[in-house]
PDB file of C-alpha atoms in Angstrom:
ATOM      1  CA  PRO A   1       9.237 -14.717  -7.696  1.00 96.00           C
ATOM      2  CA  SER A   2      10.582 -15.290  -4.197  1.00 96.00           C
ATOM      3  CA  VAL A   3       9.335 -15.628  -0.630  1.00 98.00           C
ATOM      4  CA  GLN A   4      11.189 -14.231   2.370  1.00 97.00           C
ATOM      5  CA  CYS A   5      10.709 -15.909   5.743  1.00 97.00           C
ATOM      6  CA  VAL A   6      11.895 -15.561   9.331  1.00 97.00           C
ATOM      7  CA  ILE A   7      12.043 -18.434  11.827  1.00 98.00           C
ATOM      8  CA  SER A   8      12.205 -17.237  15.429  1.00 97.00           C
ATOM      9  CA  PRO A   9      14.026 -19.030  18.290  1.00 95.00           C
ATOM     10  CA  THR A  10      10.595 -20.337  19.361  1.00 94.00           C
ATOM     11  CA  ARG A  11      10.220 -21.902  15.870  1.00 94.00           C
ATOM     12  CA  ALA A  12       7.478 -19.440  14.941  1.00 96.00           C
ATOM     13  CA  ILE A  13       7.371 -18.812  11.185  1.00 97.00           C
ATOM     14  CA  GLU A  14       6.677 -15.421   9.635  1.00 97.00           C
ATOM     15  CA  ILE A  15       6.325 -14.726   5.916  1.00 98.00           C
ATOM     16  CA  VAL A  16       7.756 -11.216   5.751  1.00 97.00           C
ATOM     17  CA  SER A  17       7.488 -10.570   2.004  1.00 98.00           C
ATOM     18  CA  THR A  18       7.020 -11.835  -1.519  1.00 98.00           C
ATOM     19  CA  HIS A  19       8.792 -10.311  -4.513  1.00 97.00           C
ATOM     20  CA  ASP A  20       8.955 -10.583  -8.262  1.00 97.00           C
ATOM     21  CA  GLN A  21      12.680 -10.588  -8.955  1.00 93.00           C
ATOM     22  CA  LEU A  22      14.239  -8.740 -11.869  1.00 90.00           C
ATOM     23  CA  LEU A  23      17.051 -10.546 -13.665  1.00 87.00           C
ATOM     24  CA  GLY A  24      19.593  -9.177 -16.135  1.00 83.00           C
ATOM     25  CA  GLY A  25      23.201  -9.507 -17.207  1.00 78.00           C
ATOM     26  CA  ASP A  26      24.600 -11.250 -20.265  1.00 81.00           C
ATOM     27  CA  ASP A  27      22.881 -14.531 -19.439  1.00 83.00           C
ATOM     28  CA  GLY A  28      19.738 -13.066 -17.878  1.00 81.00           C
ATOM     29  CA  GLN A  29      20.503 -14.677 -14.529  1.00 81.00           C
ATOM     30  CA  ILE A  30      21.939 -11.769 -12.497  1.00 82.00           C
ATOM     31  CA  PHE A  31      19.714 -10.292  -9.766  1.00 84.00           C
ATOM     32  CA  VAL A  32      19.279  -6.591 -10.483  1.00 87.00           C
ATOM     33  CA  GLY A  33      16.208  -5.655  -8.463  1.00 88.00           C
ATOM     34  CA  ALA A  34      12.718  -6.526  -7.307  1.00 95.00           C
ATOM     35  CA  ILE A  35       9.050  -5.585  -7.354  1.00 97.00           C
ATOM     36  CA  PHE A  36       7.200  -5.715  -4.026  1.00 98.00           C
ATOM     37  CA  PRO A  37       4.866  -7.362  -3.313  1.00 98.00           C
ATOM     38  CA  ALA A  38       4.833 -10.161  -5.882  1.00 97.00           C
ATOM     39  CA  SER A  39       1.992 -10.085  -8.410  1.00 96.00           C
ATOM     40  CA  GLU A  40      -1.481 -10.208  -6.880  1.00 95.00           C
ATOM     41  CA  ARG A  41      -2.197 -13.052  -9.312  1.00 96.00           C
ATOM     42  CA  TYR A  42      -0.172 -15.460  -7.188  1.00 97.00           C
ATOM     43  CA  SER A  43       1.367 -13.783  -4.111  1.00 97.00           C
ATOM     44  CA  VAL A  44      -1.004 -15.432  -1.606  1.00 97.00           C
ATOM     45  CA  PRO A  45      -0.617 -19.075  -2.793  1.00 96.00           C
ATOM     46  CA  LEU A  46       3.097 -18.416  -3.262  1.00 97.00           C
ATOM     47  CA  ALA A  47       3.368 -17.509   0.423  1.00 97.00           C
ATOM     48  CA  VAL A  48       1.543 -20.725   1.318  1.00 97.00           C
ATOM     49  CA  GLU A  49       4.145 -22.760  -0.578  1.00 97.00           C
ATOM     50  CA  GLY A  50       6.920 -20.806   1.074  1.00 97.00           C
ATOM     51  CA  LYS A  51       5.520 -21.507   4.532  1.00 97.00           C
ATOM     52  CA  LYS A  52       5.472 -25.262   3.847  1.00 97.00           C
ATOM     53  CA  ILE A  53       9.189 -25.151   3.105  1.00 97.00           C
ATOM     54  CA  ALA A  54       9.849 -22.921   6.110  1.00 98.00           C
ATOM     55  CA  GLN A  55       8.114 -25.452   8.354  1.00 97.00           C
ATOM     56  CA  VAL A  56      10.386 -28.250   7.133  1.00 97.00           C
ATOM     57  CA  LEU A  57      13.428 -26.061   7.763  1.00 97.00           C
ATOM     58  CA  ALA A  58      12.177 -25.102  11.235  1.00 97.00           C
ATOM     59  CA  ASN A  59      11.755 -28.787  12.092  1.00 96.00           C
ATOM     60  CA  LYS A  60      15.391 -29.294  11.085  1.00 95.00           C
ATOM     61  CA  GLY A  61      16.561 -26.493  13.368  1.00 95.00           C
ATOM     62  CA  ALA A  62      16.949 -23.592  10.941  1.00 96.00           C
ATOM     63  CA  LEU A  63      16.694 -20.100  12.442  1.00 96.00           C
ATOM     64  CA  GLY A  64      16.630 -16.541  11.195  1.00 96.00           C
ATOM     65  CA  ARG A  65      15.914 -14.899   7.868  1.00 96.00           C
ATOM     66  CA  PHE A  66      16.050 -16.735   4.530  1.00 97.00           C
ATOM     67  CA  ALA A  67      14.497 -16.696   1.077  1.00 96.00           C
ATOM     68  CA  ILE A  68      13.083 -19.228  -1.349  1.00 97.00           C
ATOM     69  CA  ASP A  69      13.255 -18.654  -5.109  1.00 96.00           C
ATOM     70  CA  PHE A  70      10.548 -20.048  -7.362  1.00 97.00           C
ATOM     71  CA  ILE A  71       9.743 -20.458 -11.010  1.00 95.00           C
ATOM     72  CA  SER A  72       6.010 -19.799 -11.412  1.00 96.00           C
ATOM     73  CA  VAL A  73       4.275 -21.099 -14.512  1.00 96.00           C
ATOM     74  CA  LEU A  74       0.859 -20.062 -15.795  1.00 96.00           C
ATOM     75  CA  GLN A  75      -1.339 -23.100 -16.453  1.00 96.00           C
ATOM     76  CA  ALA A  76      -3.885 -23.561 -19.242  1.00 96.00           C
ATOM     77  CA  ASP A  77      -6.773 -23.110 -16.789  1.00 95.00           C
ATOM     78  CA  GLY A  78      -5.441 -19.736 -15.621  1.00 93.00           C
ATOM     79  CA  SER A  79      -3.954 -20.999 -12.369  1.00 94.00           C
ATOM     80  CA  TRP A  80      -0.256 -20.855 -11.419  1.00 96.00           C
ATOM     81  CA  LYS A  81       2.075 -23.674 -10.505  1.00 96.00           C
ATOM     82  CA  HIS A  82       5.070 -22.795  -8.335  1.00 96.00           C
ATOM     83  CA  TYR A  83       8.340 -24.714  -8.474  1.00 97.00           C
ATOM     84  CA  ALA A  84      10.815 -24.031  -5.666  1.00 97.00           C
ATOM     85  CA  ILE A  85      14.316 -23.962  -7.157  1.00 96.00           C
ATOM     86  CA  GLU A  86      16.593 -22.502  -4.493  1.00 95.00           C
ATOM     87  CA  ILE A  87      16.769 -21.795  -0.756  1.00 97.00           C
ATOM     88  CA  ASN A  88      19.092 -19.006   0.372  1.00 95.00           C
ATOM     89  CA  LEU A  89      19.800 -19.366   4.098  1.00 95.00           C
ATOM     90  CA  ARG A  90      20.841 -15.737   4.500  1.00 93.00           C
ATOM     91  CA  LYS A  91      19.795 -12.179   3.937  1.00 90.00           C
ATOM     92  CA  GLY A  92      19.453 -11.524   0.214  1.00 87.00           C
ATOM     93  CA  GLY A  93      18.978  -8.822  -2.369  1.00 87.00           C
ATOM     94  CA  THR A  94      15.373  -8.213  -1.304  1.00 91.00           C
ATOM     95  CA  THR A  95      16.203  -7.832   2.403  1.00 93.00           C
ATOM     96  CA  HIS A  96      17.605  -4.310   2.245  1.00 93.00           C
ATOM     97  CA  PRO A  97      14.754  -2.607   0.332  1.00 95.00           C
ATOM     98  CA  LEU A  98      12.131  -4.289   2.513  1.00 96.00           C
ATOM     99  CA  LEU A  99      13.833  -3.146   5.725  1.00 96.00           C
ATOM    100  CA  MET A 100      14.125   0.363   4.280  1.00 97.00           C
ATOM    101  CA  LEU A 101      10.386   0.421   3.551  1.00 97.00           C
ATOM    102  CA  GLN A 102       9.581  -0.823   7.052  1.00 97.00           C
ATOM    103  CA  PHE A 103      11.842   1.829   8.570  1.00 96.00           C
ATOM    104  CA  LEU A 104      10.184   4.566   6.489  1.00 96.00           C
ATOM    105  CA  THR A 105       6.553   3.526   7.020  1.00 97.00           C
ATOM    106  CA  ASP A 106       6.478   1.359  10.170  1.00 97.00           C
ATOM    107  CA  GLY A 107       4.328  -1.073   8.210  1.00 97.00           C
ATOM    108  CA  LYS A 108       4.044  -4.808   7.721  1.00 97.00           C
ATOM    109  CA  TYR A 109       3.372  -7.356   4.996  1.00 98.00           C
ATOM    110  CA  ASN A 110       0.228  -9.486   5.331  1.00 98.00           C
ATOM    111  CA  ALA A 111       0.886 -12.830   3.649  1.00 97.00           C
ATOM    112  CA  GLU A 112      -2.811 -13.767   3.818  1.00 97.00           C
ATOM    113  CA  THR A 113      -3.827 -10.830   1.630  1.00 97.00           C
ATOM    114  CA  GLY A 114      -0.566 -10.252  -0.255  1.00 97.00           C
ATOM    115  CA  GLU A 115      -0.560  -6.589   0.784  1.00 98.00           C
ATOM    116  CA  TYR A 116       1.834  -4.293   2.601  1.00 98.00           C
ATOM    117  CA  LEU A 117       0.149  -1.781   4.890  1.00 98.00           C
ATOM    118  CA  THR A 118       1.778   1.219   6.535  1.00 97.00           C
ATOM    119  CA  ALA A 119       1.196   2.044  10.202  1.00 96.00           C
ATOM    120  CA  SER A 120      -1.703   4.255   9.082  1.00 95.00           C
ATOM    121  CA  GLY A 121      -3.244   1.422   7.043  1.00 96.00           C
ATOM    122  CA  ASN A 122      -2.283   2.578   3.546  1.00 97.00           C
ATOM    123  CA  LYS A 123      -1.070   0.186   0.856  1.00 98.00           C
ATOM    124  CA  ARG A 124       2.449   0.679  -0.419  1.00 98.00           C
ATOM    125  CA  TYR A 125       4.456  -0.913  -3.224  1.00 98.00           C
ATOM    126  CA  TYR A 126       8.008  -0.523  -4.426  1.00 98.00           C
ATOM    127  CA  PHE A 127      10.223  -0.987  -7.428  1.00 97.00           C
ATOM    128  CA  ALA A 128      13.814  -1.397  -6.252  1.00 97.00           C
ATOM    129  CA  SER A 129      17.206  -1.949  -7.814  1.00 95.00           C
ATOM    130  CA  ASP A 130      20.676  -2.151  -6.308  1.00 91.00           C
ATOM    131  CA  ASN A 131      22.300  -2.248  -9.739  1.00 91.00           C
ATOM    132  CA  VAL A 132      21.546   1.084 -11.436  1.00 94.00           C
ATOM    133  CA  TYR A 133      24.641   1.756 -13.524  1.00 93.00           C
ATOM    134  CA  ASP A 134      25.815   3.978 -16.324  1.00 95.00           C
ATOM    135  CA  GLU A 135      29.285   5.129 -17.343  1.00 96.00           C
ATOM    136  CA  LYS A 136      28.076   8.704 -17.617  1.00 96.00           C
ATOM    137  CA  TYR A 137      27.099   8.747 -13.924  1.00 97.00           C
ATOM    138  CA  LYS A 138      30.790   8.587 -12.983  1.00 96.00           C
ATOM    139  CA  GLY A 139      31.955  11.808 -11.364  1.00 94.00           C
ATOM    140  CA  LEU A 140      28.495  12.562  -9.983  1.00 95.00           C
ATOM    141  CA  THR A 141      28.871  13.129  -6.226  1.00 95.00           C
ATOM    142  CA  PRO A 142      26.248  12.242  -3.601  1.00 95.00           C
ATOM    143  CA  ASP A 143      25.676  15.970  -3.078  1.00 95.00           C
ATOM    144  CA  ASP A 144      25.037  16.376  -6.812  1.00 95.00           C
ATOM    145  CA  LEU A 145      22.598  13.477  -6.711  1.00 96.00           C
ATOM    146  CA  PHE A 146      20.592  14.915  -3.833  1.00 94.00           C
ATOM    147  CA  ASP A 147      20.531  18.378  -5.400  1.00 96.00           C
ATOM    148  CA  ILE A 148      19.199  16.877  -8.636  1.00 96.00           C
ATOM    149  CA  SER A 149      16.596  14.766  -6.844  1.00 94.00           C
ATOM    150  CA  MET A 150      15.359  17.695  -4.752  1.00 94.00           C
ATOM    151  CA  TYR A 151      15.166  20.000  -7.759  1.00 95.00           C
ATOM    152  CA  HIS A 152      13.112  17.440  -9.706  1.00 95.00           C
ATOM    153  CA  GLU A 153      10.994  16.499  -6.637  1.00 93.00           C
ATOM    154  CA  LEU A 154      12.100  12.883  -6.562  1.00 93.00           C
ATOM    155  CA  MET A 155      13.089  12.598  -2.898  1.00 94.00           C
ATOM    156  CA  TYR A 156      11.021  10.439  -0.580  1.00 96.00           C
ATOM    157  CA  ASP A 157       8.241  12.435   1.090  1.00 96.00           C
ATOM    158  CA  GLY A 158       7.779  11.305   4.684  1.00 94.00           C
ATOM    159  CA  ALA A 159       4.284  12.821   4.914  1.00 95.00           C
ATOM    160  CA  ALA A 160       2.978  11.233   1.711  1.00 96.00           C
ATOM    161  CA  GLN A 161       5.152   8.123   2.232  1.00 97.00           C
ATOM    162  CA  GLU A 162       6.033   8.050  -1.447  1.00 97.00           C
ATOM    163  CA  GLY A 163       9.069   8.874  -3.517  1.00 97.00           C
ATOM    164  CA  VAL A 164      12.649   7.753  -4.085  1.00 97.00           C
ATOM    165  CA  MET A 165      15.271   6.694  -1.547  1.00 97.00           C
ATOM    166  CA  PHE A 166      18.855   6.434  -2.775  1.00 96.00           C
ATOM    167  CA  HIS A 167      21.446   4.014  -1.410  1.00 94.00           C
ATOM    168  CA  LEU A 168      24.886   2.686  -2.362  1.00 93.00           C
ATOM    169  CA  VAL A 169      25.694   6.302  -3.181  1.00 95.00           C
ATOM    170  CA  GLY A 170      29.307   5.756  -2.091  1.00 94.00           C
ATOM    171  CA  ALA A 171      29.857   3.871  -5.359  1.00 95.00           C
ATOM    172  CA  LEU A 172      28.339   6.573  -7.545  1.00 96.00           C
ATOM    173  CA  SER A 173      31.215   8.938  -8.278  1.00 95.00           C
ATOM    174  CA  GLU A 174      33.882   6.287  -8.916  1.00 96.00           C
ATOM    175  CA  TYR A 175      31.844   3.482 -10.459  1.00 97.00           C
ATOM    176  CA  GLY A 176      28.691   5.181 -11.794  1.00 96.00           C
ATOM    177  CA  LYS A 177      26.515   2.845  -9.741  1.00 96.00           C
ATOM    178  CA  LEU A 178      23.785   3.365  -7.145  1.00 96.00           C
ATOM    179  CA  GLY A 179      20.647   1.815  -5.699  1.00 96.00           C
ATOM    180  CA  LEU A 180      17.036   3.032  -5.817  1.00 96.00           C
ATOM    181  CA  LEU A 181      14.000   2.290  -3.679  1.00 97.00           C
ATOM    182  CA  CYS A 182      10.948   3.758  -5.410  1.00 98.00           C
ATOM    183  CA  VAL A 183       7.827   3.720  -3.231  1.00 98.00           C
ATOM    184  CA  GLY A 184       4.306   4.358  -4.522  1.00 98.00           C
ATOM    185  CA  ASN A 185       0.676   3.849  -3.572  1.00 97.00           C
ATOM    186  CA  THR A 186       0.252   1.597  -6.619  1.00 97.00           C
ATOM    187  CA  PRO A 187       2.674  -0.698  -8.463  1.00 96.00           C
ATOM    188  CA  GLU A 188       2.410   1.614 -11.470  1.00 96.00           C
ATOM    189  CA  LYS A 189       3.324   4.683  -9.399  1.00 97.00           C
ATOM    190  CA  ALA A 190       6.376   2.932  -7.961  1.00 97.00           C
ATOM    191  CA  ARG A 191       7.591   2.035 -11.464  1.00 96.00           C
ATOM    192  CA  GLU A 192       6.854   5.577 -12.627  1.00 96.00           C
ATOM    193  CA  TYR A 193       9.190   6.962  -9.940  1.00 97.00           C
ATOM    194  CA  TYR A 194      11.927   4.595 -11.119  1.00 96.00           C
ATOM    195  CA  ASP A 195      11.551   5.446 -14.793  1.00 95.00           C
ATOM    196  CA  LYS A 196      11.447   9.171 -14.027  1.00 96.00           C
ATOM    197  CA  THR A 197      14.612   8.935 -11.908  1.00 97.00           C
ATOM    198  CA  ILE A 198      16.535   7.172 -14.668  1.00 96.00           C
ATOM    199  CA  GLU A 199      15.279   9.661 -17.238  1.00 97.00           C
ATOM    200  CA  ILE A 200      16.370  12.625 -15.106  1.00 97.00           C
ATOM    201  CA  LEU A 201      19.794  11.148 -14.276  1.00 96.00           C
ATOM    202  CA  ASP A 202      20.406  10.456 -17.968  1.00 96.00           C
ATOM    203  CA  LEU A 203      19.359  14.018 -18.829  1.00 95.00           C
ATOM    204  CA  GLU A 204      21.487  15.656 -16.134  1.00 94.00           C
ATOM    205  CA  CYS A 205      24.565  13.569 -16.982  1.00 93.00           C
ATOM    206  CA  SER A 206      24.358  13.788 -20.759  1.00 87.00           C
TER     207      SER A 206
END
């Protein structure tokens, strides 16, 4: 999991999100996407640990947005122990999907409850990846993609504030790669949107 923080010029600290990161690649160490928020089993204490680190950085003069990566280990008594392993003093792979969600819903993450609430007070979750790739997607144009998504009712619905937002579509036709932000009212619904999108793309491009 990871914690994303912002330190303002006044040294105020804000925990803007927690994520469970998805890793892949040949060695299982390549960032391929994220689940937001992090698991309810540990998102709140994880944010507390992140804020401790953010306070140290603020005291040293750090400013702006950054992220802290953790390894979280389940203990014999059912609790979790969090080991901070890396600080990224920059925007990261989780920045873009979070900002997209905020733009779409005008909501905010509450680190004390581990929940993201829209402007109307509804909980939202997402399953996001910036590394959706398949050789057979090559040649598919952005227009094709949007036609397919509209036909299969995948596109993000602004009224329901659920659905799929596509990005990195400029890489689709030549490289067979794109990004997905799948927003749902439960973690399971968000993952369902992702799985359905992949299934439909595979079907349409087969």
